[in-house]
Amino acid sequence: MKFKKILLSLGIGLGLTFATTMASAAEYKIGFSQIGAESEWRTANTKDIKEAAKRHDVNLIFSDAQQKQENQIKAIRTFIAQKVDLIGFVPIVETGWDNILREAKRAKIPVLVMDRDLKVSDPSLFVAKIGTDSYTEGKKAFEWIDSFVNKTQLKPRNGRDKINIVVLEGTVGSSAATGRGNGFNDAFNASANKDKFKILASQTGDFTRQKGQEVMESFLKSNRNDIDILFAHNDDMALGAIQAIEAAGLKPGKDIIIISCDGVKGIFQAMIEGKSNVTIECNPLQGDLFFETAKKILKGESVPKSVFVEEGIFEADVAKEVLPTRKY
């Protein structure tokens, strides 16, 4: 009987040792709040974060906010209670973060922002932001339009004086929508050819394919024969708009020139089919950069306030060649 008790005690001891070893195997514990899964881009971004966490030996506590800021705030508060080493998140909107980030700062937990920007009263509430440059993406979009019109000598349909552009904006209040919109408008106003163009209509499609289709249908009902160019803040809205354009009896990519941002596989397929013209890359593969930056912060190293991933521009004539190489 005594022998059995010794074995049982030894077994429990070994079990506890094993559990402790497994729990402490990861170098760091990081909490991450994602905004949701509104697009192909976001799904790829989430997949890359999770895979990169494994590569970097990080215990990742992941939370999906399902497009609600209050869910992100709850998740961050939970991360604080769990005493994670670092908190990462993609802010759904730019504002409303001061209080929760102050809580993290009081708990001495550094915060690293991914992909989208945020506005806070005290810049020290987060250490750095890694990701993409939405302002430059919007700027590139209009510069491509300007160059394309000059190169092709594109004329307005129906003998109009100006080339009409409609815009499908992203989620209101998000830095991606604000940045792309501001970059596009600034490039438009700076252009020597701005008198050739007119912004006919601009409305949010909330970064989703369904809403993009609905808003484009509305644009077409009002201005079926007056739209020359569509600029969509992301590819998913452009893909929805393509369906609306085809349903209206027009040819996307020909009757209406289409430019969008992100660079997802779906838009490359649309370009191959002649239904879209160009995509401005917004690279979702940010996981390695995120965890590399996080580890530097946790080791006390200094990092730049903004760290950007590399991004390109892909036109329809390279879509077939490039598609097999795309990871998202």
Short mmCIF file of C-alpha atoms in Angstrom, two decimals:
data_model
loop_
_atom_site.label_atom_id
_atom_site.label_comp_id
_atom_site.label_asym_id
_atom_site.label_seq_id
_atom_site.Cartn_x
_atom_site.Cartn_y
_atom_site.Cartn_z
CA MET A 1 0.00 0.00 0.00
CA LYS A 2 2.81 2.34 0.97
CA PHE A 3 4.63 1.44 -2.28
CA LYS A 4 1.52 2.39 -4.30
CA LYS A 5 1.31 5.76 -2.53
CA ILE A 6 4.94 6.47 -3.38
CA LEU A 7 4.33 5.63 -7.05
CA LEU A 8 1.19 7.79 -7.12
CA SER A 9 3.04 10.68 -5.52
CA LEU A 10 5.91 10.30 -7.99
CA GLY A 11 3.46 10.16 -10.91
CA ILE A 12 1.71 13.37 -9.79
CA GLY A 13 5.08 15.06 -9.35
CA LEU A 14 6.20 14.05 -12.82
CA GLY A 15 2.88 15.19 -14.26
CA LEU A 16 3.20 18.62 -12.70
CA THR A 17 6.77 18.95 -13.92
CA PHE A 18 5.70 17.98 -17.45
CA ALA A 19 2.80 20.44 -17.42
CA THR A 20 5.04 23.26 -16.20
CA THR A 21 7.63 22.50 -18.85
CA MET A 22 5.01 22.49 -21.60
CA ALA A 23 3.44 25.75 -20.36
CA SER A 24 6.80 27.52 -20.24
CA ALA A 25 8.07 26.14 -23.54
CA ALA A 26 7.13 29.31 -25.43
CA GLU A 27 9.51 32.22 -24.94
CA TYR A 28 6.71 34.81 -24.63
CA LYS A 29 2.94 35.00 -24.12
CA ILE A 30 1.31 37.52 -26.45
CA GLY A 31 -2.36 38.49 -26.69
CA PHE A 32 -3.65 39.55 -30.10
CA SER A 33 -7.04 41.05 -31.02
CA GLN A 34 -8.03 40.81 -34.69
CA ILE A 35 -10.91 42.89 -36.07
CA GLY A 36 -12.70 39.97 -37.75
CA ALA A 37 -12.83 38.28 -41.15
CA GLU A 38 -14.39 40.86 -43.44
CA SER A 39 -12.31 40.02 -46.53
CA GLU A 40 -9.89 37.61 -48.20
CA TRP A 41 -7.13 39.98 -47.10
CA ARG A 42 -8.08 39.80 -43.43
CA THR A 43 -8.35 36.00 -43.52
CA ALA A 44 -4.83 35.82 -44.95
CA ASN A 45 -3.59 38.27 -42.32
CA THR A 46 -5.01 36.13 -39.49
CA LYS A 47 -3.59 32.90 -40.95
CA ASP A 48 -0.14 34.48 -41.25
CA ILE A 49 -0.21 35.79 -37.66
CA LYS A 50 -1.06 32.34 -36.28
CA GLU A 51 1.57 30.57 -38.39
CA ALA A 52 4.23 33.16 -37.54
CA ALA A 53 3.53 32.73 -33.81
CA LYS A 54 4.51 29.07 -34.13
CA ARG A 55 7.65 29.93 -36.09
CA HIS A 56 8.69 32.44 -33.44
CA ASP A 57 7.96 30.14 -30.47
CA VAL A 58 5.25 32.44 -29.08
CA ASN A 59 2.28 31.39 -26.95
CA LEU A 60 -0.39 33.33 -28.87
CA ILE A 61 -3.73 34.12 -27.25
CA PHE A 62 -5.91 35.10 -30.21
CA SER A 63 -9.25 36.93 -30.13
CA ASP A 64 -11.64 37.72 -33.02
CA ALA A 65 -13.57 40.97 -32.38
CA GLN A 66 -16.19 40.30 -35.08
CA GLN A 67 -16.06 43.92 -36.27
CA LYS A 68 -16.93 45.42 -32.86
CA GLN A 69 -14.64 47.80 -31.00
CA GLU A 70 -16.20 46.89 -27.65
CA ASN A 71 -15.12 43.28 -28.23
CA GLN A 72 -11.54 44.42 -28.80
CA ILE A 73 -11.57 46.47 -25.61
CA LYS A 74 -12.87 43.45 -23.66
CA ALA A 75 -10.17 41.25 -25.21
CA ILE A 76 -7.39 43.69 -24.31
CA ARG A 77 -8.71 43.88 -20.75
CA THR A 78 -8.66 40.08 -20.59
CA PHE A 79 -5.07 40.02 -21.88
CA ILE A 80 -4.11 42.42 -19.08
CA ALA A 81 -5.75 40.14 -16.49
CA GLN A 82 -3.86 37.16 -17.97
CA LYS A 83 -0.59 39.09 -17.52
CA VAL A 84 0.61 38.58 -21.09
CA ASP A 85 4.06 39.87 -22.02
CA LEU A 86 2.79 42.04 -24.88
CA ILE A 87 -0.52 43.03 -26.46
CA GLY A 88 -1.04 43.35 -30.21
CA PHE A 89 -4.17 44.44 -32.03
CA VAL A 90 -5.58 45.77 -35.30
CA PRO A 91 -7.72 48.80 -34.37
CA ILE A 92 -11.14 48.66 -36.02
CA VAL A 93 -11.41 52.46 -35.87
CA GLU A 94 -8.84 55.14 -35.09
CA THR A 95 -10.29 56.63 -31.90
CA GLY A 96 -11.59 55.46 -28.52
CA TRP A 97 -8.49 53.60 -27.28
CA ASP A 98 -7.02 55.92 -24.63
CA ASN A 99 -8.63 54.39 -21.54
CA ILE A 100 -7.92 50.73 -22.30
CA LEU A 101 -4.35 51.47 -23.39
CA ARG A 102 -3.78 53.39 -20.16
CA GLU A 103 -4.84 50.23 -18.32
CA ALA A 104 -2.20 48.27 -20.26
CA LYS A 105 0.43 50.91 -19.52
CA ARG A 106 -0.37 50.82 -15.78
CA ALA A 107 0.08 47.04 -15.94
CA LYS A 108 3.45 47.65 -17.66
CA ILE A 109 2.40 45.63 -20.73
CA PRO A 110 3.73 47.08 -24.01
CA VAL A 111 1.27 47.46 -26.92
CA LEU A 112 2.16 46.88 -30.57
CA VAL A 113 -0.36 47.99 -33.20
CA MET A 114 -0.72 46.13 -36.51
CA ASP A 115 -1.98 47.21 -39.93
CA ARG A 116 -4.23 50.18 -39.07
CA ASP A 117 -3.42 53.46 -37.36
CA LEU A 118 -4.96 54.88 -34.22
CA LYS A 119 -5.22 58.31 -32.61
CA VAL A 120 -4.44 58.65 -28.91
CA SER A 121 -3.82 61.65 -26.64
CA ASP A 122 -0.50 60.18 -25.48
CA PRO A 123 1.74 58.55 -28.14
CA SER A 124 3.51 56.51 -25.43
CA LEU A 125 0.34 54.42 -24.96
CA PHE A 126 1.64 52.16 -27.71
CA VAL A 127 5.24 51.37 -28.59
CA ALA A 128 5.01 51.09 -32.37
CA LYS A 129 2.80 50.31 -35.35
CA ILE A 130 3.80 47.77 -37.96
CA GLY A 131 2.03 47.16 -41.24
CA THR A 132 1.04 49.03 -44.34
CA ASP A 133 1.00 52.63 -45.54
CA SER A 134 -2.63 53.27 -46.51
CA TYR A 135 -2.00 56.91 -47.45
CA THR A 136 0.64 55.90 -50.00
CA GLU A 137 -1.68 53.18 -51.34
CA GLY A 138 -4.39 55.76 -52.04
CA LYS A 139 -1.84 58.11 -53.58
CA LYS A 140 -0.57 55.34 -55.87
CA ALA A 141 -4.16 54.63 -56.96
CA PHE A 142 -4.80 58.10 -58.33
CA GLU A 143 -1.31 58.38 -59.80
CA TRP A 144 -1.99 55.15 -61.72
CA ILE A 145 -5.31 56.55 -63.00
CA ASP A 146 -3.60 59.79 -64.08
CA SER A 147 -0.86 57.89 -65.93
CA PHE A 148 -3.32 55.40 -67.48
CA VAL A 149 -5.55 58.16 -68.87
CA ASN A 150 -2.55 59.95 -70.40
CA LYS A 151 -1.10 56.74 -71.83
CA THR A 152 -4.33 55.42 -73.34
CA GLN A 153 -5.87 58.80 -74.16
CA LEU A 154 -9.03 57.58 -72.41
CA LYS A 155 -12.04 59.71 -73.30
CA PRO A 156 -15.18 60.19 -71.19
CA ARG A 157 -18.13 58.10 -72.30
CA ASN A 158 -21.06 59.78 -74.08
CA GLY A 159 -19.01 62.82 -75.11
CA ARG A 160 -18.76 64.36 -71.66
CA ASP A 161 -16.09 66.93 -70.80
CA LYS A 162 -14.70 65.16 -67.73
CA ILE A 163 -13.76 61.61 -66.79
CA ASN A 164 -16.06 60.58 -63.97
CA ILE A 165 -14.74 58.57 -61.02
CA VAL A 166 -16.81 56.81 -58.37
CA VAL A 167 -15.27 55.68 -55.08
CA LEU A 168 -16.17 52.75 -52.85
CA GLU A 169 -14.81 53.77 -49.44
CA GLY A 170 -13.81 51.43 -46.65
CA THR A 171 -15.21 51.29 -43.11
CA VAL A 172 -15.97 54.79 -41.82
CA GLY A 173 -13.50 55.80 -39.12
CA SER A 174 -10.92 53.15 -40.02
CA SER A 175 -7.40 54.36 -40.73
CA ALA A 176 -7.26 52.26 -43.91
CA ALA A 177 -10.26 54.11 -45.36
CA THR A 178 -9.07 57.50 -44.12
CA GLY A 179 -5.52 56.96 -45.36
CA ARG A 180 -6.48 55.67 -48.80
CA GLY A 181 -9.09 58.39 -49.20
CA ASN A 182 -6.70 61.17 -48.18
CA GLY A 183 -3.86 59.81 -50.32
CA PHE A 184 -6.15 59.54 -53.35
CA ASN A 185 -7.59 63.04 -52.88
CA ASP A 186 -4.19 64.65 -52.29
CA ALA A 187 -2.78 63.06 -55.46
CA PHE A 188 -5.91 64.17 -57.35
CA ASN A 189 -5.54 67.78 -56.18
CA ALA A 190 -1.80 67.80 -56.91
CA SER A 191 -2.23 66.51 -60.46
CA ALA A 192 -1.58 68.85 -63.39
CA ASN A 193 -4.45 67.01 -65.10
CA LYS A 194 -7.01 67.33 -62.30
CA ASP A 195 -9.36 69.37 -64.52
CA LYS A 196 -9.85 66.23 -66.66
CA PHE A 197 -11.49 64.40 -63.76
CA LYS A 198 -14.57 64.59 -61.58
CA ILE A 199 -15.42 62.58 -58.45
CA LEU A 200 -19.00 61.73 -59.32
CA ALA A 201 -19.92 59.81 -56.16
CA SER A 202 -18.22 58.41 -53.06
CA GLN A 203 -19.79 56.12 -50.46
CA THR A 204 -18.72 53.49 -47.95
CA GLY A 205 -18.94 49.82 -48.90
CA ASP A 206 -17.58 48.83 -45.48
CA PHE A 207 -14.74 46.78 -47.02
CA THR A 208 -17.13 43.89 -47.82
CA ARG A 209 -18.01 42.29 -51.14
CA GLN A 210 -21.76 42.36 -50.50
CA LYS A 211 -21.85 46.03 -49.54
CA GLY A 212 -19.56 46.89 -52.46
CA GLN A 213 -22.05 45.26 -54.81
CA GLU A 214 -25.01 47.06 -53.21
CA VAL A 215 -23.39 50.50 -53.35
CA MET A 216 -22.22 50.00 -56.95
CA GLU A 217 -25.78 49.02 -57.90
CA SER A 218 -26.92 52.32 -56.39
CA PHE A 219 -24.25 54.25 -58.32
CA LEU A 220 -25.32 52.56 -61.56
CA LYS A 221 -29.02 53.27 -61.04
CA SER A 222 -28.25 56.97 -60.80
CA ASN A 223 -25.41 57.20 -63.32
CA ARG A 224 -25.39 54.05 -65.47
CA ASN A 225 -23.79 55.71 -68.50
CA ASP A 226 -21.75 58.34 -66.69
CA ILE A 227 -19.16 56.27 -64.79
CA ASP A 228 -15.73 55.90 -66.38
CA ILE A 229 -13.55 54.72 -63.48
CA LEU A 230 -14.15 52.95 -60.16
CA PHE A 231 -11.69 53.24 -57.29
CA ALA A 232 -12.48 50.71 -54.54
CA HIS A 233 -10.63 50.98 -51.24
CA ASN A 234 -10.23 47.19 -51.28
CA ASP A 235 -10.42 44.28 -53.71
CA ASP A 236 -13.43 42.64 -52.09
CA MET A 237 -15.60 45.69 -52.72
CA ALA A 238 -14.28 45.79 -56.29
CA LEU A 239 -15.25 42.13 -56.78
CA GLY A 240 -18.76 42.93 -55.54
CA ALA A 241 -18.90 45.94 -57.84
CA ILE A 242 -17.91 43.77 -60.81
CA GLN A 243 -21.04 41.69 -60.24
CA ALA A 244 -23.17 44.83 -60.18
CA ILE A 245 -21.57 46.19 -63.36
CA GLU A 246 -22.15 42.93 -65.22
CA ALA A 247 -25.76 42.78 -64.00
CA ALA A 248 -26.26 46.26 -65.45
CA GLY A 249 -25.17 45.01 -68.88
CA LEU A 250 -21.77 46.72 -68.86
CA LYS A 251 -18.27 45.28 -69.16
CA PRO A 252 -16.11 45.74 -66.04
CA GLY A 253 -12.52 46.56 -66.89
CA LYS A 254 -13.58 47.99 -70.26
CA ASP A 255 -16.70 50.16 -69.98
CA ILE A 256 -15.65 51.02 -66.43
CA ILE A 257 -11.94 50.95 -65.52
CA ILE A 258 -11.43 49.32 -62.10
CA ILE A 259 -8.64 49.97 -59.63
CA SER A 260 -8.57 48.64 -56.06
CA CYS A 261 -6.25 47.94 -53.14
CA ASP A 262 -5.00 44.77 -51.39
CA GLY A 263 -3.78 42.30 -54.04
CA VAL A 264 -5.84 39.22 -53.14
CA LYS A 265 -6.08 36.19 -55.43
CA GLY A 266 -9.68 36.99 -56.37
CA ILE A 267 -8.76 40.28 -58.00
CA PHE A 268 -5.88 38.64 -59.89
CA GLN A 269 -8.38 36.16 -61.35
CA ALA A 270 -10.67 39.05 -62.27
CA MET A 271 -7.77 40.78 -64.05
CA ILE A 272 -6.96 37.60 -65.95
CA GLU A 273 -10.60 37.52 -67.10
CA GLY A 274 -10.35 41.17 -68.21
CA LYS A 275 -12.77 42.38 -65.54
CA SER A 276 -10.37 44.55 -63.53
CA ASN A 277 -7.35 46.64 -64.45
CA VAL A 278 -4.97 47.03 -61.52
CA THR A 279 -4.53 46.39 -57.80
CA ILE A 280 -2.36 48.33 -55.36
CA GLU A 281 -0.81 45.80 -53.01
CA CYS A 282 -1.52 45.96 -49.29
CA ASN A 283 0.55 43.10 -47.92
CA PRO A 284 -1.25 41.08 -45.19
CA LEU A 285 1.77 38.85 -44.50
CA GLN A 286 2.87 40.83 -41.46
CA GLY A 287 3.28 38.05 -38.89
CA ASP A 288 7.06 37.68 -38.99
CA LEU A 289 7.59 41.44 -38.85
CA PHE A 290 5.15 41.69 -35.94
CA PHE A 291 6.82 39.03 -33.80
CA GLU A 292 10.35 40.18 -34.71
CA THR A 293 9.39 43.69 -33.56
CA ALA A 294 7.61 42.35 -30.45
CA LYS A 295 10.70 40.42 -29.37
CA LYS A 296 12.91 43.49 -29.80
CA ILE A 297 10.53 45.48 -27.57
CA LEU A 298 10.46 42.73 -24.93
CA LYS A 299 14.26 42.57 -24.92
CA GLY A 300 14.45 46.31 -24.31
CA GLU A 301 15.65 47.24 -27.79
CA SER A 302 14.44 50.45 -29.44
CA VAL A 303 12.23 50.19 -32.53
CA PRO A 304 10.91 52.84 -34.98
CA LYS A 305 7.41 54.16 -34.25
CA SER A 306 6.28 52.98 -37.71
CA VAL A 307 7.58 49.88 -39.51
CA PHE A 308 6.19 49.15 -43.00
CA VAL A 309 6.09 45.96 -45.08
CA GLU A 310 7.00 46.02 -48.78
CA GLU A 311 4.18 46.57 -51.32
CA GLY A 312 3.88 46.74 -55.11
CA ILE A 313 1.46 47.56 -57.95
CA PHE A 314 0.10 44.80 -60.22
CA GLU A 315 -1.56 45.52 -63.56
CA ALA A 316 -3.75 43.16 -65.56
CA ASP A 317 -1.00 42.27 -68.04
CA VAL A 318 1.06 40.53 -65.32
CA ALA A 319 -1.85 38.91 -63.45
CA LYS A 320 -1.60 35.47 -65.07
CA GLU A 321 2.13 35.26 -64.40
CA VAL A 322 1.90 36.53 -60.82
CA LEU A 323 -1.22 34.66 -59.58
CA PRO A 324 0.54 31.30 -58.93
CA THR A 325 3.02 33.08 -56.64
CA ARG A 326 0.38 34.76 -54.46
CA LYS A 327 -0.02 33.48 -50.92
CA TYR A 328 -3.31 35.28 -50.25
#
